[in-house]
Amino acid sequence: MLGALLGALPAGHATASDLPLHGISVALDPGHNGKNGASSSISRLVDAGGFWKACDTDGTSTKSGYPEHAFTWAFVAELQAQLKANGAKVYLSRPNDQGVGPCIDERGLFADRLHATVAISIHGDGGPDSGRGFEVIEPGMPPRRDNSLRPNLHQSALFGSELRQALVDVGHLQPSTYLGRNGVGQRSDLGGLNWSRVPKVMIELLNMRNRSDASMSTSASWRKSTAHALVVGIAWYLQGHPDTTSAKQLSFAA
Ligand code: ZN
């Protein structure tokens, strides 16, 4: 329902503060790096939350060679445009799809420094040929146990469940047939999640190794409808939290 309402504001009448995501900021992390094969710079170990892990990896690709970094970059560009059109401020973890971006710890930390309202890391999976669909990954307690993280783990799980629902209801996407459960999983081994202190999830949007999912990964109309679903999911999450300053300003045009 809200999906139909979002974006329905008549452009000529809306002021900035009428936009449904006015006053919130979203940190987006397009997974991996534009420049692949930079193994010496991305293989150094970083603290991923109480254990050491490589700075980053090259990610996967479709069987015809479309790399994950290009997919995540194109998708985040679409999501950024839609979020801005609905009034949100958007921050990206890397500035372009050419160079080598920050390590996974920094991809977790940057949203906090910018005081983002919520954060999302976007990925495409390199799963089994027959597997399809998306998984929303919520953070679990990292090995560097820290009870002060608990409220944020709880908020991240709420955020993740709204995004999952929006992907199914609004984006008409299929939950993963091989990852998580009903489109949701939890992991504590991801530096990009372990270092975040704002509500954050990572989403494997599709399986780049599957023929059908791979064809979606290059589709502009798929990016558009899937990004729209995430915009709605973000709004749903914020609506459930009317005590936050930003959510007070949410009002949807009928
Ligand atoms: Zn990835």
XYZ file of C-alpha atoms and ligand atoms in Angstrom:
255
model
C 0.000 0.000 0.000
C 2.644 2.465 1.037
C 4.541 1.433 -2.042
C 1.872 3.027 -4.147
C 1.814 6.111 -1.968
C 5.517 6.783 -1.956
C 6.410 8.943 -4.861
C 2.783 9.989 -5.327
C 3.415 13.520 -4.115
C 2.553 16.027 -6.841
C 5.899 17.581 -7.691
C 4.446 21.041 -8.143
C 2.955 21.143 -4.650
C 5.454 19.368 -2.445
C 8.016 21.299 -0.470
C 11.182 19.598 0.740
C 9.785 19.021 4.215
C 6.720 17.247 2.781
C 8.838 14.502 1.272
C 8.425 11.192 3.089
C 12.125 10.731 3.905
C 12.888 14.366 4.716
C 15.365 14.712 7.578
C 16.844 11.226 7.468
C 20.205 10.159 6.142
C 21.063 6.810 4.643
C 24.567 5.345 4.358
C 24.937 3.028 1.383
C 27.840 0.666 0.859
C 28.149 -0.741 -2.673
C 30.088 -3.938 -2.016
C 33.660 -4.514 -3.257
C 35.852 -2.258 -5.405
C 35.803 -0.883 -8.912
C 39.360 -2.022 -9.522
C 39.561 -5.780 -9.238
C 42.840 -7.674 -9.018
C 44.272 -5.243 -6.448
C 44.999 -8.195 -4.229
C 48.039 -6.752 -2.472
C 46.101 -3.775 -1.158
C 42.885 -5.603 -0.288
C 44.402 -8.745 1.217
C 45.886 -6.993 4.265
C 44.183 -8.010 7.482
C 41.915 -5.693 9.430
C 40.052 -6.059 12.726
C 36.610 -7.260 11.649
C 35.161 -7.131 15.176
C 37.450 -9.168 17.409
C 39.064 -11.263 14.703
C 41.223 -10.617 11.653
C 39.902 -10.724 8.138
C 41.054 -9.528 4.699
C 40.374 -5.846 3.978
C 38.064 -6.887 1.134
C 37.661 -9.391 -1.706
C 37.070 -9.079 -5.446
C 33.546 -10.461 -5.110
C 31.827 -12.614 -7.682
C 30.519 -12.127 -11.228
C 27.872 -13.517 -13.534
C 28.952 -16.354 -15.821
C 29.122 -13.880 -18.678
C 31.579 -11.767 -16.685
C 29.487 -8.928 -15.222
C 31.338 -8.215 -11.974
C 29.652 -7.851 -8.597
C 31.268 -4.447 -7.980
C 29.617 -3.044 -11.123
C 26.268 -4.549 -10.126
C 26.403 -3.096 -6.599
C 27.516 0.287 -7.949
C 24.700 0.478 -10.534
C 22.124 -0.607 -7.976
C 23.292 1.859 -5.343
C 23.205 4.687 -7.911
C 19.527 3.931 -8.546
C 18.751 3.608 -4.832
C 20.582 6.859 -4.100
C 18.532 8.699 -6.732
C 15.230 7.407 -5.355
C 16.159 8.168 -1.738
C 17.129 11.716 -2.665
C 13.897 12.158 -4.630
C 12.030 11.251 -1.447
C 13.965 13.762 0.626
C 16.740 11.685 2.229
C 20.414 12.584 2.420
C 22.602 9.802 1.074
C 26.236 8.929 1.812
C 28.259 6.338 -0.092
C 31.184 4.290 1.210
C 33.126 4.686 -2.038
C 33.097 7.641 -4.458
C 33.138 5.829 -7.805
C 33.456 2.425 -9.471
C 37.073 2.813 -10.587
C 39.462 2.662 -7.675
C 39.907 0.635 -4.516
C 37.443 1.554 -1.796
C 37.712 1.357 1.965
C 38.255 -1.867 3.916
C 35.354 -3.685 5.568
C 35.953 -2.088 8.987
C 35.677 1.375 7.459
C 32.554 0.300 5.548
C 31.022 -0.377 8.942
C 32.314 2.762 10.652
C 31.565 5.444 8.091
C 27.807 5.459 8.751
C 28.381 6.215 12.445
C 30.745 9.080 11.769
C 28.172 10.660 9.464
C 25.395 10.064 12.019
C 23.373 8.211 9.408
C 19.872 7.141 10.401
C 20.267 3.702 8.811
C 22.836 1.895 6.673
C 22.735 -0.831 4.034
C 25.509 -2.809 2.341
C 24.564 -4.075 -1.110
C 25.994 -7.296 -2.551
C 25.269 -9.987 -5.120
C 26.056 -13.539 -4.065
C 28.213 -16.135 -5.779
C 26.051 -19.118 -4.807
C 25.254 -22.507 -6.316
C 24.067 -22.485 -9.951
C 20.565 -23.609 -9.009
C 20.079 -21.164 -6.098
C 17.993 -18.032 -6.503
C 16.769 -15.051 -4.549
C 17.741 -12.467 -1.935
C 18.923 -12.676 1.651
C 18.813 -9.821 4.164
C 21.703 -10.391 6.592
C 21.249 -8.996 10.086
C 24.221 -8.555 12.412
C 24.775 -11.004 15.258
C 26.913 -10.337 18.352
C 30.515 -10.191 17.084
C 33.280 -12.278 18.690
C 34.463 -9.020 20.316
C 31.464 -9.244 22.620
C 30.145 -5.831 23.511
C 26.808 -5.554 25.280
C 26.505 -1.903 24.334
C 25.833 -3.189 20.800
C 22.680 -5.031 21.858
C 20.174 -2.210 21.247
C 21.609 -1.707 17.790
C 21.470 -5.435 17.008
C 17.796 -5.313 17.939
C 17.146 -2.240 15.762
C 19.080 -3.785 12.878
C 16.877 -6.886 13.086
C 13.716 -4.723 12.997
C 15.139 -2.760 10.094
C 16.030 -5.987 8.282
C 12.577 -7.463 8.724
C 10.939 -4.355 7.224
C 13.307 -4.471 4.246
C 12.641 -8.189 3.768
C 8.896 -7.595 3.783
C 9.177 -4.712 1.328
C 11.338 -6.761 -1.047
C 8.639 -9.457 -1.092
C 5.516 -7.246 -1.063
C 6.639 -4.272 -3.117
C 9.554 -5.608 -5.147
C 7.970 -9.041 -5.717
C 11.339 -10.650 -5.149
C 11.968 -14.229 -4.162
C 13.587 -15.016 -0.803
C 16.757 -17.053 -1.205
C 16.279 -20.725 -1.917
C 19.658 -21.584 -0.363
C 20.662 -18.877 2.161
C 19.115 -17.992 5.512
C 15.496 -18.635 6.254
C 12.659 -17.038 4.348
C 14.997 -14.330 3.076
C 16.654 -13.487 6.405
C 19.912 -14.632 7.938
C 22.154 -13.523 10.767
C 25.958 -13.363 10.715
C 28.581 -12.227 13.183
C 31.606 -12.642 10.892
C 31.098 -9.541 8.729
C 33.285 -6.530 9.555
C 30.963 -4.205 7.664
C 28.181 -5.088 10.113
C 30.236 -5.615 13.258
C 31.570 -2.068 13.302
C 28.256 -0.329 12.732
C 26.470 1.451 15.550
C 23.547 2.550 13.440
C 20.873 0.086 12.296
C 22.489 -1.761 9.432
C 21.995 -4.828 7.288
C 23.785 -6.375 4.346
C 21.673 -7.599 1.450
C 22.637 -10.272 -1.049
C 20.135 -9.094 -3.647
C 20.421 -12.089 -5.956
C 22.679 -14.982 -6.950
C 24.924 -13.815 -9.765
C 25.842 -17.419 -10.645
C 22.237 -18.346 -11.418
C 21.145 -17.773 -15.014
C 17.782 -16.137 -14.169
C 19.125 -13.985 -11.338
C 22.083 -12.959 -13.521
C 19.722 -11.608 -16.161
C 17.993 -9.489 -13.501
C 21.351 -8.139 -12.337
C 21.831 -6.222 -15.587
C 18.254 -4.947 -15.876
C 17.598 -1.241 -15.269
C 13.892 -1.876 -14.663
C 14.730 -4.549 -12.057
C 17.067 -2.097 -10.309
C 14.310 0.509 -10.323
C 11.603 -1.695 -8.813
C 13.956 -3.289 -6.281
C 15.344 0.081 -5.163
C 11.772 1.328 -4.789
C 11.038 -1.621 -2.490
C 13.988 -0.661 -0.273
C 12.849 2.976 -0.114
C 9.468 1.747 1.101
C 11.115 -0.638 3.589
C 13.185 2.214 5.033
C 10.030 4.305 5.425
C 8.201 1.386 7.092
C 11.036 0.998 9.586
C 11.042 4.710 10.412
C 7.279 4.823 10.764
C 7.524 2.191 13.461
C 9.762 4.533 15.434
C 7.809 7.759 15.903
C 10.003 8.765 18.838
C 12.871 9.672 16.547
C 13.120 13.247 15.347
C 13.404 12.205 11.755
C 10.357 9.944 11.779
C 8.116 12.710 13.121
C 8.464 14.401 9.776
C 7.335 11.412 7.762
C 4.023 11.966 6.092
C 2.824 10.136 3.053
C 0.674 11.695 0.409
C -2.657 9.938 -0.031
Zn 29.925 -9.438 -2.166
